[in-house]
mmCIF file of C-alpha atoms in Angstrom:
data_model
loop_
_atom_site.group_PDB
_atom_site.id
_atom_site.type_symbol
_atom_site.label_atom_id
_atom_site.label_comp_id
_atom_site.label_asym_id
_atom_site.label_seq_id
_atom_site.Cartn_x
_atom_site.Cartn_y
_atom_site.Cartn_z
ATOM 1 C CA MET A 1 42.330 5.480 -18.000
ATOM 2 C CA VAL A 2 42.246 9.199 -18.503
ATOM 3 C CA SER A 3 43.428 9.568 -22.281
ATOM 4 C CA ALA A 4 46.325 11.393 -23.260
ATOM 5 C CA GLU A 5 44.623 14.389 -25.635
ATOM 6 C CA VAL A 6 42.109 15.206 -22.367
ATOM 7 C CA ALA A 7 45.034 14.579 -19.455
ATOM 8 C CA LYS A 8 47.246 17.083 -21.752
ATOM 9 C CA GLY A 9 44.451 19.565 -22.516
ATOM 10 C CA LEU A 10 43.923 19.608 -18.483
ATOM 11 C CA GLN A 11 46.939 20.081 -17.609
ATOM 12 C CA ASP A 12 47.069 23.156 -20.543
ATOM 13 C CA LEU A 13 44.347 24.599 -18.616
ATOM 14 C CA GLU A 14 45.603 24.691 -14.986
ATOM 15 C CA ASP A 15 49.000 25.831 -15.891
ATOM 16 C CA SER A 16 47.578 28.500 -18.385
ATOM 17 C CA SER A 17 47.852 31.915 -16.947
ATOM 18 C CA ALA A 18 44.539 33.001 -19.180
ATOM 19 C CA PRO A 19 42.383 34.756 -17.436
ATOM 20 C CA GLN A 20 39.932 33.606 -15.564
ATOM 21 C CA GLN A 21 36.222 34.458 -17.815
ATOM 22 C CA ASP A 22 38.943 33.353 -20.914
ATOM 23 C CA LYS A 23 39.171 29.485 -19.026
ATOM 24 C CA PRO A 24 35.380 28.189 -19.594
ATOM 25 C CA ALA A 25 35.326 28.186 -22.746
ATOM 26 C CA GLY A 26 38.994 25.884 -23.127
ATOM 27 C CA TYR A 27 36.807 23.572 -21.044
ATOM 28 C CA GLN A 28 34.247 23.398 -22.946
ATOM 29 C CA LYS A 29 35.922 22.905 -25.869
ATOM 30 C CA VAL A 30 38.149 20.037 -23.449
ATOM 31 C CA LEU A 31 33.554 18.128 -22.657
ATOM 32 C CA ASP A 32 33.572 19.093 -26.699
ATOM 33 C CA GLN A 33 36.492 16.416 -27.744
ATOM 34 C CA ILE A 34 35.447 13.671 -25.210
ATOM 35 C CA LEU A 35 31.698 13.981 -26.244
ATOM 36 C CA SER A 36 32.539 13.804 -29.551
ATOM 37 C CA SER A 37 35.838 11.257 -29.254
ATOM 38 C CA THR A 38 35.622 7.555 -31.019
ATOM 39 C CA ALA A 39 36.935 5.803 -27.497
ATOM 40 C CA SER A 40 35.372 3.602 -25.785
ATOM 41 C CA THR A 41 32.303 3.152 -23.391
ATOM 42 C CA GLN A 42 35.032 3.424 -20.194
ATOM 43 C CA ASP A 43 37.714 5.234 -21.557
ATOM 44 C CA GLN A 44 34.484 8.061 -22.389
ATOM 45 C CA THR A 45 33.556 8.153 -18.761
ATOM 46 C CA SER A 46 37.486 7.227 -17.475
ATOM 47 C CA ASP A 47 37.703 11.199 -18.771
ATOM 48 C CA LEU A 48 34.591 12.379 -17.632
ATOM 49 C CA GLU A 49 35.897 11.976 -14.226
ATOM 50 C CA ALA A 50 39.399 13.421 -15.050
ATOM 51 C CA PHE A 51 36.654 16.292 -16.122
ATOM 52 C CA ILE A 52 34.409 16.516 -13.235
ATOM 53 C CA ASP A 53 37.751 16.267 -10.987
ATOM 54 C CA ALA A 54 39.030 19.589 -12.290
ATOM 55 C CA ILE A 55 36.845 22.201 -12.470
ATOM 56 C CA LEU A 56 36.159 21.791 -9.257
ATOM 57 C CA GLY A 57 39.405 22.293 -8.515
ATOM 58 C CA GLU A 58 41.028 25.694 -8.008
ATOM 59 C CA ASN A 59 41.619 27.015 -10.756
ATOM 60 C CA LEU A 60 37.889 27.681 -11.876
ATOM 61 C CA GLY A 61 35.985 29.271 -10.415
ATOM 62 C CA ILE A 62 31.942 29.122 -8.539
ATOM 63 C CA VAL A 63 30.169 30.578 -11.785
ATOM 64 C CA ALA A 64 32.152 29.476 -14.214
ATOM 65 C CA ALA A 65 31.838 25.520 -12.877
ATOM 66 C CA ARG A 66 28.229 25.191 -12.445
ATOM 67 C CA PRO A 67 27.305 25.702 -15.946
ATOM 68 C CA LEU A 68 30.424 23.462 -17.681
ATOM 69 C CA LEU A 69 29.535 20.859 -14.156
ATOM 70 C CA GLY A 70 25.851 20.940 -15.703
ATOM 71 C CA ALA A 71 26.192 19.468 -18.816
ATOM 72 C CA ALA A 72 29.324 16.793 -17.882
ATOM 73 C CA VAL A 73 25.951 15.828 -15.914
ATOM 74 C CA GLU A 74 24.232 16.427 -18.419
ATOM 75 C CA SER A 75 27.127 13.950 -20.545
ATOM 76 C CA ILE A 76 26.418 11.188 -17.947
ATOM 77 C CA LYS A 77 23.889 10.463 -17.930
ATOM 78 C CA GLY A 78 23.938 9.444 -22.060
ATOM 79 C CA LEU A 79 26.336 6.470 -21.796
ATOM 80 C CA PRO A 80 24.395 4.235 -22.560
ATOM 81 C CA ASP A 81 25.934 1.109 -19.978
ATOM 82 C CA LEU A 82 24.202 1.382 -16.590
ATOM 83 C CA GLU A 83 28.247 0.240 -14.691
ATOM 84 C CA LEU A 84 29.814 2.636 -16.272
ATOM 85 C CA ARG A 85 26.772 5.651 -15.682
ATOM 86 C CA ILE A 86 26.407 4.318 -11.769
ATOM 87 C CA LYS A 87 30.753 4.165 -12.222
ATOM 88 C CA ALA A 88 31.139 7.846 -13.310
ATOM 89 C CA GLY A 89 28.118 9.444 -11.079
ATOM 90 C CA THR A 90 29.669 7.919 -7.816
ATOM 91 C CA THR A 91 33.211 9.446 -8.441
ATOM 92 C CA ALA A 92 31.667 13.087 -9.698
ATOM 93 C CA LEU A 93 29.558 12.347 -6.352
ATOM 94 C CA ARG A 94 32.398 12.023 -4.083
ATOM 95 C CA SER A 95 34.327 15.095 -5.892
ATOM 96 C CA LEU A 96 31.405 17.402 -5.412
ATOM 97 C CA GLU A 97 30.881 16.163 -1.671
ATOM 98 C CA SER A 98 33.783 18.706 -0.157
ATOM 99 C CA ARG A 99 32.195 21.796 -2.215
ATOM 100 C CA VAL A 100 28.469 20.342 -2.350
ATOM 101 C CA ALA A 101 26.994 24.146 -0.938
ATOM 102 C CA SER A 102 28.414 25.948 -3.388
ATOM 103 C CA PHE A 103 26.696 22.959 -6.325
ATOM 104 C CA GLU A 104 23.195 22.469 -4.698
ATOM 105 C CA GLU A 105 21.304 21.838 -8.061
ATOM 106 C CA GLN A 106 24.053 20.175 -10.460
ATOM 107 C CA ASP A 107 24.107 17.815 -6.919
ATOM 108 C CA ALA A 108 20.634 17.014 -7.014
ATOM 109 C CA GLN A 109 20.733 16.174 -10.511
ATOM 110 C CA LEU A 110 23.583 13.940 -10.339
ATOM 111 C CA ARG A 111 21.671 11.875 -7.086
ATOM 112 C CA GLU A 112 18.562 11.907 -9.695
ATOM 113 C CA MET A 113 20.107 10.743 -12.234
ATOM 114 C CA LEU A 114 22.009 7.731 -10.591
ATOM 115 C CA ALA A 115 18.459 6.554 -8.542
ATOM 116 C CA ASP A 116 17.255 5.971 -12.230
ATOM 117 C CA ALA A 117 20.487 4.406 -13.052
ATOM 118 C CA TYR A 118 20.151 2.223 -9.582
ATOM 119 C CA THR A 119 16.000 1.722 -10.537
ATOM 120 C CA LEU A 120 16.655 0.136 -13.517
ATOM 121 C CA GLN A 121 19.519 -2.538 -12.289
ATOM 122 C CA GLU A 122 16.143 -2.988 -9.396
ATOM 123 C CA GLU A 123 18.293 -1.919 -7.194
ATOM 124 C CA TYR A 124 15.650 0.109 -4.920
ATOM 125 C CA ILE A 125 17.532 0.861 -1.260
ATOM 126 C CA GLU A 126 20.491 1.923 -3.284
ATOM 127 C CA ALA A 127 18.713 4.481 -5.511
ATOM 128 C CA ALA A 128 16.200 5.757 -2.781
ATOM 129 C CA LYS A 129 19.498 6.343 0.059
ATOM 130 C CA VAL A 130 20.691 8.304 -3.258
ATOM 131 C CA LEU A 131 17.857 10.419 -3.633
ATOM 132 C CA GLN A 132 18.145 11.203 0.068
ATOM 133 C CA GLY A 133 21.047 12.957 -0.417
ATOM 134 C CA ILE A 134 19.650 15.634 -2.069
ATOM 135 C CA GLN A 135 18.611 19.114 -0.595
ATOM 136 C CA LEU A 136 15.419 20.096 -0.381
ATOM 137 C CA GLU A 137 15.389 23.243 2.261
ATOM 138 C CA SER A 138 17.863 25.334 1.018
ATOM 139 C CA SER A 139 19.044 28.957 2.107
ATOM 140 C CA GLN A 140 20.968 28.586 -1.600
ATOM 141 C CA ARG A 141 18.049 27.633 -3.128
ATOM 142 C CA ARG A 142 14.442 27.882 -3.563
ATOM 143 C CA VAL A 143 13.250 23.826 -4.088
ATOM 144 C CA PRO A 144 9.384 24.229 -5.354
ATOM 145 C CA ASP A 145 6.893 22.248 -3.058
ATOM 146 C CA ASP A 146 5.848 19.849 -6.234
ATOM 147 C CA HIS A 147 9.537 18.969 -6.519
ATOM 148 C CA LYS A 148 9.830 18.132 -2.341
ATOM 149 C CA VAL A 149 6.756 15.972 -2.397
ATOM 150 C CA SER A 150 7.768 14.014 -5.427
ATOM 151 C CA ILE A 151 11.262 13.003 -4.021
ATOM 152 C CA TRP A 152 9.132 12.291 -0.885
ATOM 153 C CA ILE A 153 6.686 9.137 -2.776
ATOM 154 C CA ARG A 154 9.210 8.539 -4.978
ATOM 155 C CA ILE A 155 12.121 7.418 -1.941
ATOM 156 C CA CYS A 156 8.379 5.702 -0.650
ATOM 157 C CA ARG A 157 7.665 3.799 -3.465
ATOM 158 C CA LEU A 158 11.284 3.295 -3.548
ATOM 159 C CA TYR A 159 11.522 1.921 0.155
ATOM 160 C CA LEU A 160 8.069 -0.045 -0.884
ATOM 161 C CA GLU A 161 9.721 -2.281 -3.053
ATOM 162 C CA GLU A 162 11.829 -3.812 -1.338
ATOM 163 C CA ASP A 163 8.975 -4.481 1.873
ATOM 164 C CA ASP A 164 10.256 -1.510 3.845
ATOM 165 C CA THR A 165 7.458 -0.040 5.285
ATOM 166 C CA THR A 166 9.102 2.132 7.967
ATOM 167 C CA SER A 167 11.436 3.577 5.829
ATOM 168 C CA ALA A 168 8.678 4.289 3.418
ATOM 169 C CA GLU A 169 5.893 5.404 6.027
ATOM 170 C CA SER A 170 8.245 8.238 6.807
ATOM 171 C CA TYR A 171 8.981 9.697 3.860
ATOM 172 C CA LEU A 172 5.250 9.609 2.877
ATOM 173 C CA ASN A 173 4.240 11.770 6.303
ATOM 174 C CA ARG A 174 6.938 14.030 4.810
ATOM 175 C CA ALA A 175 4.562 14.446 1.984
ATOM 176 C CA LYS A 176 1.944 15.045 4.014
ATOM 177 C CA ASN A 177 2.584 17.698 5.547
ATOM 178 C CA LEU A 178 2.579 19.290 2.310
ATOM 179 C CA ARG A 179 0.007 17.587 0.315
ATOM 180 C CA HIS A 180 -2.546 20.751 0.410
ATOM 181 C CA LYS A 181 0.018 22.577 -1.436
ATOM 182 C CA VAL A 182 -0.106 19.930 -4.253
ATOM 183 C CA ASN A 183 -1.950 20.583 -7.380
ATOM 184 C CA ASN A 184 -0.397 17.564 -9.324
ATOM 185 C CA PRO A 185 -2.751 15.302 -10.324
ATOM 186 C CA GLU A 186 -0.073 12.649 -11.027
ATOM 187 C CA LEU A 187 1.419 13.154 -7.869
ATOM 188 C CA VAL A 188 -1.538 13.253 -6.091
ATOM 189 C CA LEU A 189 -2.303 9.609 -7.008
ATOM 190 C CA GLY A 190 1.366 8.751 -6.177
ATOM 191 C CA PHE A 191 0.845 10.044 -2.651
ATOM 192 C CA GLN A 192 -2.462 7.287 -2.861
ATOM 193 C CA LEU A 193 -1.544 5.012 -3.962
ATOM 194 C CA SER A 194 1.510 4.743 -1.850
ATOM 195 C CA GLU A 195 -0.309 5.051 1.321
ATOM 196 C CA ALA A 196 -2.477 2.142 -0.119
ATOM 197 C CA ARG A 197 -0.013 0.601 -0.112
ATOM 198 C CA ILE A 198 1.902 1.176 3.013
ATOM 199 C CA LEU A 199 -1.440 0.085 4.372
ATOM 200 C CA ASP A 200 -1.375 -3.269 2.623
ATOM 201 C CA ALA A 201 1.984 -4.348 3.625
ATOM 202 C CA SER A 202 1.222 -3.520 7.128
ATOM 203 C CA ARG A 203 -1.590 -5.902 7.255
ATOM 204 C CA LYS A 204 -3.772 -2.677 7.574
ATOM 205 C CA PHE A 205 -6.259 -4.486 4.964
ATOM 206 C CA LEU A 206 -9.283 -2.983 5.101
ATOM 207 C CA GLU A 207 -8.150 0.916 5.599
ATOM 208 C CA ALA A 208 -6.316 -1.006 2.207
ATOM 209 C CA SER A 209 -9.172 -2.184 0.838
ATOM 210 C CA GLN A 210 -11.028 1.208 0.978
ATOM 211 C CA ALA A 211 -7.131 3.192 -0.584
ATOM 212 C CA TYR A 212 -7.174 1.142 -3.759
ATOM 213 C CA HIS A 213 -11.033 0.959 -4.118
ATOM 214 C CA SER A 214 -11.142 4.482 -4.010
ATOM 215 C CA PHE A 215 -7.798 5.570 -6.748
ATOM 216 C CA SER A 216 -9.260 3.009 -9.250
ATOM 217 C CA PHE A 217 -11.916 6.015 -9.352
ATOM 218 C CA SER A 218 -10.057 8.004 -10.190
ATOM 219 C CA THR A 219 -9.868 8.911 -13.980
ATOM 220 C CA VAL A 220 -6.465 10.403 -15.341
ATOM 221 C CA LEU A 221 -4.893 6.357 -15.063
ATOM 222 C CA GLU A 222 -5.950 4.434 -17.470
ATOM 223 C CA GLU A 223 -8.773 1.523 -17.654
ATOM 224 C CA GLU A 224 -5.948 -1.147 -16.869
ATOM 225 C CA GLU A 225 -4.506 0.671 -13.493
ATOM 226 C CA ARG A 226 -7.992 0.818 -12.449
ATOM 227 C CA THR A 227 -8.996 -2.514 -13.328
ATOM 228 C CA ARG A 228 -5.771 -3.336 -11.408
ATOM 229 C CA ALA A 229 -6.304 -1.089 -8.032
ATOM 230 C CA LEU A 230 -9.627 -2.633 -7.776
ATOM 231 C CA SER A 231 -8.449 -6.222 -7.863
ATOM 232 C CA SER A 232 -5.880 -5.326 -5.364
ATOM 233 C CA ALA A 233 -8.886 -3.685 -3.377
ATOM 234 C CA ILE A 234 -10.640 -6.887 -3.214
ATOM 235 C CA VAL A 235 -7.698 -8.816 -2.306
ATOM 236 C CA CYS A 236 -7.543 -6.741 1.094
ATOM 237 C CA ALA A 237 -11.084 -7.056 1.562
ATOM 238 C CA VAL A 238 -10.732 -10.463 1.612
ATOM 239 C CA LEU A 239 -7.658 -10.748 3.796
ATOM 240 C CA ALA A 240 -9.876 -8.379 6.541
ATOM 241 C CA GLY A 241 -10.385 -10.225 9.759
ATOM 242 C CA ALA A 242 -13.989 -10.996 9.256
ATOM 243 C CA GLY A 243 -16.991 -9.182 11.127
ATOM 244 C CA PRO A 244 -19.595 -6.301 10.404
ATOM 245 C CA LEU A 245 -16.583 -3.215 9.414
ATOM 246 C CA ARG A 246 -15.611 -6.209 6.573
ATOM 247 C CA SER A 247 -19.061 -7.055 5.404
ATOM 248 C CA ARG A 248 -19.297 -3.734 4.855
ATOM 249 C CA ALA A 249 -16.401 -3.462 2.172
ATOM 250 C CA LEU A 250 -17.411 -6.727 0.461
ATOM 251 C CA ALA A 251 -21.306 -5.133 -0.390
ATOM 252 C CA LYS A 252 -19.429 -1.975 -1.874
ATOM 253 C CA LEU A 253 -17.452 -4.197 -4.082
ATOM 254 C CA TYR A 254 -19.497 -7.134 -5.258
ATOM 255 C CA LYS A 255 -22.157 -3.854 -5.831
ATOM 256 C CA ASP A 256 -19.118 -2.876 -8.321
ATOM 257 C CA GLU A 257 -20.124 -3.445 -11.775
ATOM 258 C CA ARG A 258 -16.808 -3.634 -13.013
ATOM 259 C CA ALA A 259 -16.302 -6.627 -10.367
ATOM 260 C CA PRO A 260 -17.906 -9.623 -12.192
ATOM 261 C CA GLN A 261 -14.466 -8.078 -14.868
ATOM 262 C CA VAL A 262 -12.102 -9.165 -12.194
ATOM 263 C CA PRO A 263 -10.778 -12.631 -11.587
ATOM 264 C CA GLU A 264 -10.501 -12.045 -8.278
ATOM 265 C CA PHE A 265 -14.739 -11.909 -8.130
ATOM 266 C CA GLY A 266 -15.859 -15.111 -8.291
ATOM 267 C CA ILE A 267 -14.300 -15.471 -4.301
ATOM 268 C CA LEU A 268 -15.591 -11.581 -3.533
ATOM 269 C CA GLU A 269 -19.015 -13.745 -4.076
ATOM 270 C CA LYS A 270 -18.899 -16.247 -1.613
ATOM 271 C CA MET A 271 -17.439 -13.844 0.173
ATOM 272 C CA PHE A 272 -20.282 -11.870 0.642
ATOM 273 C CA LEU A 273 -22.525 -14.667 0.145
ATOM 274 C CA ASP A 274 -21.556 -16.405 3.512
ATOM 275 C CA ARG A 275 -20.065 -19.375 1.153
ATOM 276 C CA LEU A 276 -18.451 -21.218 3.455
ATOM 277 C CA LEU A 277 -14.345 -21.660 1.159
ATOM 278 C CA SER A 278 -12.681 -24.386 0.057
ATOM 279 C CA PRO A 279 -9.064 -25.136 -0.100
ATOM 280 C CA GLU A 280 -9.008 -25.510 -3.339
ATOM 281 C CA GLU A 281 -10.593 -22.431 -4.067
ATOM 282 C CA VAL A 282 -8.646 -21.227 -1.441
ATOM 283 C CA LYS A 283 -5.230 -22.840 -3.144
ATOM 284 C CA LYS A 284 -6.359 -20.812 -6.453
ATOM 285 C CA PHE A 285 -6.614 -17.892 -4.982
ATOM 286 C CA SER A 286 -3.594 -17.710 -2.842
ATOM 287 C CA GLU A 287 -1.409 -17.640 -6.394
ATOM 288 C CA SER A 288 -2.021 -14.813 -6.968
ATOM 289 C CA LEU A 289 -0.749 -13.136 -3.497
ATOM 290 C CA SER A 290 2.106 -10.520 -2.996
ATOM 291 C CA PRO A 291 5.076 -12.564 -0.388
ATOM 292 C CA HIS A 292 3.501 -10.167 3.083
ATOM 293 C CA GLN A 293 0.023 -11.568 2.378
ATOM 294 C CA LEU A 294 1.731 -14.294 2.278
ATOM 295 C CA ALA A 295 3.187 -14.148 5.542
ATOM 296 C CA THR A 296 3.155 -16.305 8.923
ATOM 297 C CA THR A 297 0.710 -14.205 11.926
ATOM 298 C CA SER A 298 1.127 -14.519 15.049
ATOM 299 C CA ASP A 299 -0.383 -18.340 16.161
ATOM 300 C CA GLY A 300 1.535 -19.576 12.989
ATOM 301 C CA SER A 301 -0.490 -19.285 10.128
ATOM 302 C CA THR A 302 -0.535 -17.383 7.435
ATOM 303 C CA VAL A 303 -2.651 -14.841 6.825
ATOM 304 C CA LEU A 304 -4.822 -15.351 4.411
ATOM 305 C CA ALA A 305 -5.404 -19.209 6.961
ATOM 306 C CA LYS A 306 -6.366 -16.947 9.338
ATOM 307 C CA ALA A 307 -8.549 -14.837 7.410
ATOM 308 C CA VAL A 308 -9.950 -18.149 5.771
ATOM 309 C CA VAL A 309 -10.768 -19.609 8.592
ATOM 310 C CA GLU A 310 -12.970 -16.156 10.211
ATOM 311 C CA HIS A 311 -14.406 -16.394 7.176
ATOM 312 C CA ASN A 312 -16.037 -19.737 7.744
ATOM 313 C CA LEU A 313 -16.316 -19.690 10.960
ATOM 314 C CA LEU A 314 -18.246 -16.842 10.498
ATOM 315 C CA GLY A 315 -20.680 -18.671 7.424
ATOM 316 C CA VAL A 316 -20.972 -21.618 9.749
ATOM 317 C CA SER A 317 -22.721 -18.837 12.454
ATOM 318 C CA ARG A 318 -25.342 -17.972 9.922
ATOM 319 C CA LEU A 319 -26.034 -21.698 9.236
ATOM 320 C CA TYR A 320 -26.123 -23.043 12.714
ATOM 321 C CA ASP A 321 -27.814 -22.000 15.695
ATOM 322 C CA ASN A 322 -24.800 -24.159 18.139
ATOM 323 C CA ILE A 323 -22.363 -26.819 16.169
ATOM 324 C CA GLY A 324 -19.962 -28.962 18.403
ATOM 325 C CA VAL A 325 -16.247 -27.947 18.830
ATOM 326 C CA ASP A 326 -15.742 -30.985 17.635
ATOM 327 C CA GLU A 327 -18.321 -30.855 14.098
ATOM 328 C CA LEU A 328 -16.812 -26.944 13.931
ATOM 329 C CA ALA A 329 -12.968 -27.946 13.823
ATOM 330 C CA SER A 330 -13.680 -30.372 11.260
ATOM 331 C CA LEU A 331 -15.365 -28.139 8.839
ATOM 332 C CA LEU A 332 -12.180 -25.770 9.878
ATOM 333 C CA GLY A 333 -10.024 -28.121 8.968
ATOM 334 C CA LEU A 334 -8.145 -27.176 12.536
ATOM 335 C CA ASP A 335 -7.643 -29.678 15.742
ATOM 336 C CA ALA A 336 -10.118 -29.294 18.309
ATOM 337 C CA ASP A 337 -7.916 -26.975 20.519
ATOM 338 C CA LYS A 338 -7.890 -23.550 17.070
ATOM 339 C CA ALA A 339 -11.022 -23.888 16.148
ATOM 340 C CA GLU A 340 -11.605 -23.099 20.134
ATOM 341 C CA GLY A 341 -9.727 -20.312 20.130
ATOM 342 C CA TYR A 342 -10.712 -18.078 16.998
ATOM 343 C CA ALA A 343 -14.543 -18.868 17.564
ATOM 344 C CA ALA A 344 -13.313 -17.645 21.836
ATOM 345 C CA ARG A 345 -11.896 -14.697 20.133
ATOM 346 C CA MET A 346 -14.719 -13.614 17.862
ATOM 347 C CA LEU A 347 -17.344 -13.928 20.142
ATOM 348 C CA GLU A 348 -14.586 -11.672 23.094
ATOM 349 C CA GLN A 349 -13.896 -8.905 20.002
ATOM 350 C CA GLY A 350 -17.869 -8.753 19.394
ATOM 351 C CA ARG A 351 -17.883 -10.197 15.682
ATOM 352 C CA ILE A 352 -19.950 -12.883 16.156
ATOM 353 C CA ALA A 353 -22.590 -13.297 18.794
ATOM 354 C CA GLY A 354 -23.049 -16.747 21.131
ATOM 355 C CA SER A 355 -21.297 -18.035 23.829
ATOM 356 C CA ILE A 356 -19.793 -21.447 24.318
ATOM 357 C CA ASP A 357 -20.667 -24.092 26.965
ATOM 358 C CA GLN A 358 -17.541 -26.035 27.493
ATOM 359 C CA ILE A 359 -18.975 -28.810 29.783
ATOM 360 C CA ASP A 360 -21.239 -29.955 26.347
ATOM 361 C CA ARG A 361 -18.603 -28.692 24.384
ATOM 362 C CA LEU A 362 -20.912 -26.850 21.870
ATOM 363 C CA ILE A 363 -20.897 -23.063 20.572
ATOM 364 C CA LEU A 364 -24.402 -21.682 20.336
ATOM 365 C CA PHE A 365 -24.358 -18.364 17.989
ATOM 366 C CA GLU A 366 -27.321 -15.553 19.061
ATOM 367 C CA GLY A 367 -29.452 -13.248 16.431
ATOM 368 C CA THR A 368 -26.511 -10.271 16.466
ATOM 369 C CA ALA A 369 -23.594 -9.464 16.516
ATOM 370 C CA ASN A 370 -22.301 -5.416 16.646
ATOM 371 C CA GLY A 371 -26.167 -4.587 15.282
ATOM 372 C CA VAL A 372 -25.764 -6.884 12.624
ATOM 373 C CA GLU A 373 -28.619 -10.057 12.389
ATOM 374 C CA ARG A 374 -27.913 -13.290 11.848
ATOM 375 C CA GLY A 375 -30.018 -15.927 9.903
ATOM 376 C CA GLY A 376 -32.809 -18.051 11.469
ATOM 377 C CA SER A 377 -35.437 -18.211 12.737
ATOM 378 C CA GLU A 378 -37.562 -17.227 16.619
ATOM 379 C CA GLN A 379 -37.932 -20.379 17.456
ATOM 380 C CA ARG A 380 -34.637 -21.627 15.987
ATOM 381 C CA ARG A 381 -32.737 -19.318 18.384
ATOM 382 C CA ALA A 382 -33.899 -20.027 21.602
ATOM 383 C CA THR A 383 -31.873 -22.710 21.903
ATOM 384 C CA ASN A 384 -29.959 -21.374 24.178
ATOM 385 C CA GLY A 385 -31.289 -19.078 27.156
ATOM 386 C CA LYS A 386 -31.113 -15.655 25.563
ATOM 387 C CA GLY A 387 -33.294 -17.306 23.156
ATOM 388 C CA LEU A 388 -35.504 -18.589 25.036
ATOM 389 C CA ARG A 389 -36.368 -15.364 27.276
ATOM 390 C CA LYS A 390 -36.526 -13.176 23.718
ATOM 391 C CA TRP A 391 -39.286 -15.756 22.735
ATOM 392 C CA ASP A 392 -40.139 -15.787 26.035
ATOM 393 C CA THR A 393 -41.686 -11.429 26.021
ATOM 394 C CA ARG A 394 -42.758 -12.602 22.049
ATOM 395 C CA VAL A 395 -45.211 -13.921 23.260
ATOM 396 C CA GLN A 396 -46.172 -12.733 26.279
ATOM 397 C CA GLY A 397 -46.751 -9.732 23.108
ATOM 398 C CA VAL A 398 -49.014 -11.383 21.373
ATOM 399 C CA ALA A 399 -50.893 -12.314 25.251
ATOM 400 C CA GLU A 400 -51.310 -9.218 25.259
ATOM 401 C CA GLU A 401 -52.508 -7.689 22.272
ATOM 402 C CA LEU A 402 -55.089 -10.791 22.054
ATOM 403 C CA GLU A 403 -56.753 -9.632 25.375
ATOM 404 C CA ARG A 404 -56.309 -6.081 23.963
ATOM 405 C CA VAL A 405 -58.393 -7.455 20.575
ATOM 406 C CA ALA A 406 -61.089 -9.255 22.675
ATOM 407 C CA SER A 407 -61.731 -6.253 25.705
ATOM 408 C CA MET A 408 -62.530 -4.033 21.515
ATOM 409 C CA ILE A 409 -64.723 -7.041 20.390
ATOM 410 C CA GLN A 410 -66.841 -6.238 23.916
ATOM 411 C CA LEU A 411 -67.390 -2.584 24.441
ATOM 412 C CA GLN A 412 -68.109 -2.672 20.793
ATOM 413 C CA HIS A 413 -70.974 -5.864 20.879
ATOM 414 C CA PRO A 414 -71.782 -5.994 24.422
ATOM 415 C CA VAL A 415 -73.600 -8.393 25.578
ATOM 416 C CA CYS A 416 -76.487 -8.813 28.497
ATOM 417 C CA HIS A 417 -76.958 -10.814 31.226
ATOM 418 C CA ASN A 418 -80.222 -11.583 32.119
ATOM 419 C CA PRO A 419 -80.466 -10.959 36.400
#
């Protein structure tokens, strides 16, 4: 409830016949009175709301009202109670709604203050929505490109806190259009981190790993933040689909001299060396993952489970020339149909090389997949038709080379025969 003194002071100014140029001083006196009051925070909030309503009325000109409104916004920002700060700020926004074109600067200050309060209460969607109302493209005031980008990146990061990647990406794309005009290193880093998080949340784990890894080299960041970014890069690389591209990403991370310092190094090393992962290791690793990284995929498995099965299948292809479908299922911890389905999909996508013999229920692995050599001797590869053709070609080559050497010896040391 508005205090009697403040209500009387505002009414006197409204009824006063004093010249317009003298009224701002009167309103400033009322504001000082509110700020110096010993009343409760709730009463002070009510007084500020009444004050804002008064200066936005017809009794005071726009030019005179702007600095007074700015001072009132600063006063609301200083309220210790977050709920009252939000209540006063929301009331002020409603009062400004019909005249926002005349008070765009003050409206922006008010919205940024409200966004800070909502963020402290972890109401990220509300904070993002209130920031969206800021007029960044206006003929009334010039907004620097850096400030535009900072607002868009802030909205993007607020949506990411709630895993709303669609909304976050739309604001990141706005910032992307002005990125070349931004010279502030902190904004550039904010953009890079937001981009990496969107790729991560969208399950584009390979691209996210590369973005996090690049981010981890920034000298502007604290050592702890760089280490956290490196950990995120490793996690995303582990979750990426098995294949040559992921193998290259794992190799790059494994060779990073900082990698042994992070908890995820153990699983990184096993994946890089194509060793099979045990259920206990997978369970321990899953405890550090974010909710979206544990989400269920279209086939009913989690992102992590799918990545581990594909990795173990790739590891099996390095160890064996051929394996029965039932034995493969046992190694992967799946039923036979699912194991065969995973193998068929990876063969079709070129992530492993080979074929499936459905009559004998065998999976036959070949030497390369997308140009990446598989372990194993030439003699072992000859277990399928293609391997036999390669073996025959090499035998023929050795025979031809032997014949060429014999001919050269005969030329160098001819043998005379008696007639």
